[in-house]
Every structure is written in structure tokens, then in C-alpha cells.
Short mmCIF file of C-alpha atoms in Angstrom, two decimals:
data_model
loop_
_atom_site.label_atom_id
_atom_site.label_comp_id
_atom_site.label_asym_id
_atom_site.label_seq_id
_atom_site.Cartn_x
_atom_site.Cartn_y
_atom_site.Cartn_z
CA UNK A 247 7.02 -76.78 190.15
CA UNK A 248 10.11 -78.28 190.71
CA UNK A 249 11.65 -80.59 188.22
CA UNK A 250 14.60 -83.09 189.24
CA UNK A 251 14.22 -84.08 185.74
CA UNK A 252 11.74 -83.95 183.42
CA UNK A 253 9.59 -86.97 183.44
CA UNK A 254 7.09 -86.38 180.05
CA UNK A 255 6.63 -83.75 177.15
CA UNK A 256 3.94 -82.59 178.61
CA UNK A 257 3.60 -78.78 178.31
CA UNK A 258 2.64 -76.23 180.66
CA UNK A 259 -1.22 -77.32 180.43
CA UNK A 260 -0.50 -80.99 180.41
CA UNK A 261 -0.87 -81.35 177.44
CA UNK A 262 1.68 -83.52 175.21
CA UNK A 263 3.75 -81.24 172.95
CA UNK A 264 4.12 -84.02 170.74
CA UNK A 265 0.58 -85.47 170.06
CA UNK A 266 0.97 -89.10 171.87
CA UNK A 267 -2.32 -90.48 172.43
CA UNK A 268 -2.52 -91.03 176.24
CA UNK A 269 -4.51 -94.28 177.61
CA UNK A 270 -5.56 -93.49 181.74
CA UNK A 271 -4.68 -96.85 183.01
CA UNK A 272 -5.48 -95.93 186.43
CA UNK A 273 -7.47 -93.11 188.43
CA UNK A 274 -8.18 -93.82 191.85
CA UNK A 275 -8.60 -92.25 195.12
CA UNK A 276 -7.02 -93.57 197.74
CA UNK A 277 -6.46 -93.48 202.03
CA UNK A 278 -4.02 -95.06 204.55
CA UNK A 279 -6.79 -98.42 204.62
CA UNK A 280 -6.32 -99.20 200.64
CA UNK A 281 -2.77 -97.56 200.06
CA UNK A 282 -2.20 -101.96 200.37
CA UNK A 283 -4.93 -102.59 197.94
CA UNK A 284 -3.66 -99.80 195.41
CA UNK A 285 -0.02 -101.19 194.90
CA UNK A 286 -1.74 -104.91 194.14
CA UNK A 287 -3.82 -102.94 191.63
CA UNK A 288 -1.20 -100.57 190.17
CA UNK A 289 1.01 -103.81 189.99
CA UNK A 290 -1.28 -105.38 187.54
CA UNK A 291 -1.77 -102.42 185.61
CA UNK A 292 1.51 -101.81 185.09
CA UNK A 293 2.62 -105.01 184.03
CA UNK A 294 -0.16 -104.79 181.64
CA UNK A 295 1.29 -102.09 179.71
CA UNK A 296 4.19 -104.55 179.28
CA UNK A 297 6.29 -103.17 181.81
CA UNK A 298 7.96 -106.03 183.72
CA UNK A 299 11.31 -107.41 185.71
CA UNK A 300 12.95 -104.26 187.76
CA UNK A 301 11.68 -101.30 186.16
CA UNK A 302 8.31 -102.53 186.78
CA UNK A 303 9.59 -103.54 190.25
CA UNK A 304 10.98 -100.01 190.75
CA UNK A 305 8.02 -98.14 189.70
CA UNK A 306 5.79 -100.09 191.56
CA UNK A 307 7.78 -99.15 194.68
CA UNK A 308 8.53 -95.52 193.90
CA UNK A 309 4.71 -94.85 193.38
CA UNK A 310 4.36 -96.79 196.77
CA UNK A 311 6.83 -94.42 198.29
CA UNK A 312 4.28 -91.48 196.75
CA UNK A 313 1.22 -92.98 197.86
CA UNK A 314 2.64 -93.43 201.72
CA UNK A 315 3.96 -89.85 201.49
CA UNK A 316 0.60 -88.42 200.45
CA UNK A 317 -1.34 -90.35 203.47
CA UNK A 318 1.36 -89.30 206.28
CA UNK A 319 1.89 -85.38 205.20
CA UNK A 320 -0.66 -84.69 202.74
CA UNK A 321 -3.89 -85.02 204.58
CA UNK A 322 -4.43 -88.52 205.17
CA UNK A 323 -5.93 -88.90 201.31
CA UNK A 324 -4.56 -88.37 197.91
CA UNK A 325 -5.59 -89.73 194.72
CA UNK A 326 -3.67 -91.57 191.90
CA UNK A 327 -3.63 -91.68 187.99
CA UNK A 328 -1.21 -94.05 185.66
CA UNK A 329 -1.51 -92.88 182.12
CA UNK A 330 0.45 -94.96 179.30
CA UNK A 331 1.61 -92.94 176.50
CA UNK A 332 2.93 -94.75 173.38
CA UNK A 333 6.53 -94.85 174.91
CA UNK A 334 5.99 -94.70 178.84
CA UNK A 335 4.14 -94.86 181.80
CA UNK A 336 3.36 -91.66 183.77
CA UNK A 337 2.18 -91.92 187.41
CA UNK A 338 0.85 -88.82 189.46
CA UNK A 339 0.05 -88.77 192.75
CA UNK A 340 -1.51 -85.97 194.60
CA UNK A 341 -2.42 -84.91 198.07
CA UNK A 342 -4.36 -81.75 199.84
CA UNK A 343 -1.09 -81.19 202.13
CA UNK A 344 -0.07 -77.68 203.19
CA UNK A 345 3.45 -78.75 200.18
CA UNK A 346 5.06 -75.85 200.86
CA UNK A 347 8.20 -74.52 198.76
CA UNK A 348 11.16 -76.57 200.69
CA UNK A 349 9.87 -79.71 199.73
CA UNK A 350 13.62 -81.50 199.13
CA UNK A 351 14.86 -85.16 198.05
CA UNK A 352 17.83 -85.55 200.35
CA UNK A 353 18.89 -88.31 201.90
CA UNK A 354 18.85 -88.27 205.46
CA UNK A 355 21.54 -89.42 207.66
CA UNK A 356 21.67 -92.82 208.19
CA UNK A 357 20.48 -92.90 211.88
CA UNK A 358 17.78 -90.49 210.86
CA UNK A 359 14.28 -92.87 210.84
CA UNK A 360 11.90 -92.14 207.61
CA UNK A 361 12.43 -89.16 205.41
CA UNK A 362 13.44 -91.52 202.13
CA UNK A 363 10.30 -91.83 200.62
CA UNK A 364 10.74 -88.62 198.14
CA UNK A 365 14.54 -89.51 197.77
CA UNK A 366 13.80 -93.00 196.96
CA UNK A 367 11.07 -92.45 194.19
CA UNK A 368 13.72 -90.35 192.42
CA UNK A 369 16.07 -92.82 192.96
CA UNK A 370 14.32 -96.19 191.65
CA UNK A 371 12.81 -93.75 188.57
CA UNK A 372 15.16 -91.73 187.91
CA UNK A 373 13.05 -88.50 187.75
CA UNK A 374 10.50 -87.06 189.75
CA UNK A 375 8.61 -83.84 189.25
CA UNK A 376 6.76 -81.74 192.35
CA UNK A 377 4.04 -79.68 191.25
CA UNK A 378 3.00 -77.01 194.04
CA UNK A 379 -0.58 -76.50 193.51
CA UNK A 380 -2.86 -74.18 195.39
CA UNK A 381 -4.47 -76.93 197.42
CA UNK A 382 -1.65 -79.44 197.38
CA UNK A 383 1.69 -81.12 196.10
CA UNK A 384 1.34 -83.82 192.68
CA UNK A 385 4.52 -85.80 192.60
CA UNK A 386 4.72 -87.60 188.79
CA UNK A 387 7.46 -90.65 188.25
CA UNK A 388 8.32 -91.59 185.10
CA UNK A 389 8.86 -95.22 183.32
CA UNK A 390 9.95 -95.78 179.70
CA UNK A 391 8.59 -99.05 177.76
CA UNK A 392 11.20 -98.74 175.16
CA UNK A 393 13.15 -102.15 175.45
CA UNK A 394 17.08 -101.59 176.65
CA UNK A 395 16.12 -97.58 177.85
CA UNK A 396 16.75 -96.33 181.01
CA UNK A 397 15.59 -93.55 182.94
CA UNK A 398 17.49 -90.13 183.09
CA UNK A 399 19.79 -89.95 185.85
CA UNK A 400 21.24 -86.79 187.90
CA UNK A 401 24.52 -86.69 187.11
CA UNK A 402 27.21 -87.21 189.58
CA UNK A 403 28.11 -83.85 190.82
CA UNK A 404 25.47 -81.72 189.33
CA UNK A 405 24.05 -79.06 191.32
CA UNK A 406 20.67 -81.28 192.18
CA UNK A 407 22.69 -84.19 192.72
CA UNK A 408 21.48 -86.82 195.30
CA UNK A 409 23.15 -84.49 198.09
CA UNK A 410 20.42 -81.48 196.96
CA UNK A 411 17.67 -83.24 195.68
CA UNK A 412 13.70 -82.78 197.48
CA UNK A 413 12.91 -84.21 200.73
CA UNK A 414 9.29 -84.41 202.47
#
């Protein structure tokens, strides 16, 4: 696993360490035909939990980012599940692509085409988490529904800092 920053209390299991009850909003499957489909749907699902303005905005697009990564590298397929805890929203995406332990979130150079899609989930969330599994990679993104919180952000200079971070 490789956290950028941790995106839930979830322990080791997946289980909450600190007893939220946890609503599934959202479980889907999903291919490259209804990746379209899915960001209509988890746009209404978010803003149902009462997410809305940018941060739903940003979600919506980070998750997008997720969902388009999983069809081009991780076998065409992946599958999707938005769970609402009492305090955020939790997306996870997963795919059945070969992962492998480089995985980074750089940014490429500017005349390099694609390669943002990891970098830019972290970026409009402020945290993403890459779970190597046995037959795949599950990339969660975080979203608080506190009113007037933010995110976590890398800090400027830190040793994963948006020079270092995961890039697929």
C-alpha cells in the first residue's frame, strides 16, 4: 500500500477504528462504454450526500481520473464503490491490472501527453491511497462533508511532495 496521505480511519481490515456507521452509496462495475454513464451517476450520488460547489466538482473529476486509469492500464474493467461515513465520502476504485510497485504521482513534463490522471486525483482531493493487491491496484480519494474543511495537503517540500508523488 502506498499512502500519499491517509484518506479514512479505516484499519488494516477496513474496518473503521472509530465505529462510523458507513452507508455504500455506490457499487458498480464499470468498462470504457459506461465510464460516461458512471460520472453522471456518481455526480448525483455525491451531491446527495450534500457534497456540492468545488469539492463536489473535484471529486467528481478525481474519481473520473480513477475510473479512466483503471480502463486504459488496468484491464479494460474495474469496478467502483462510494461509501459515506458520518463525516466524508470515500471512493475506491479498482482494476485487475498487472499495478506493480512503481506506481508514482508525478507530474510529467509539460510536453509529455497523458500521465496526469494519478497526479491529478491527488491533486483535486488532496489524498490518495494505492492499495497493491494480488490481482490488482484500488486507488481510494477522499472528501470531507464537514462545512469550511479541507482536504490534507502534501506539504511544500516534503519528501512525497508533488515532485515524488505516484504516477501510472
Amino acid at each position: 500500500m502506498s499512502n500519499l496521505d491517509r484518506p479514512d480511519a479505516s484499519g488494516p481490515d477496513g474496518a473503521s477504528s472509530d465505529g462510523d456507521e458507513v452507508d455504500s452509496l455506490l457499487s458498480l462495475s464499470f468498462t470504457g462504454q459506461t465510464v460516461t454513464a458512471l460520472r453522471h451517476l456518481l455526480a448525483a450520488r455525491i451531491a446527495a450526500a450534500g457534497l456540492r460547489g468545488d469539492a463536489a466538482e473535484d471529486l467528481v473529476l478525481a474519481v473520473h481520473e480513477l475510473v479512466t486509469n483503471a480502463v486504459l492500464h488496468g484491464g479494460g474493467r474495474g469496478r467502483l464503490e462510494l461509501l459515506r461515513y458520518p463525516d466524508r465520502l470515500v471512493c475506491e476504485v479498482s482494476d485487475h491490472g498487472p499495478g506493480g510497485v512503481d506506481l508514482t504521482v508525478q507530474r510529467p513534463a509539460t510536453d509529455t501527453p497523458g500521465g496526469r490522471g494519478l497526479w491529478l486525483a491527488h491533486q483535486l482531493t488532496g489524498a490518495l491511497t494505492l492499495t497493491h493487491r494480488p490481482d490488482g491496484v484500488t486507488a481510494t480519494v477522499t472528501a470531507s462533508l464537514i462545512m469550511g474543511s479541507t482536504n490534507p495537503t502534501l506539504a511544500e517540500g516534503s519528501a512525497t511532495g508533488d515532485g515524488g508523488l505516484p504516477n501510472r
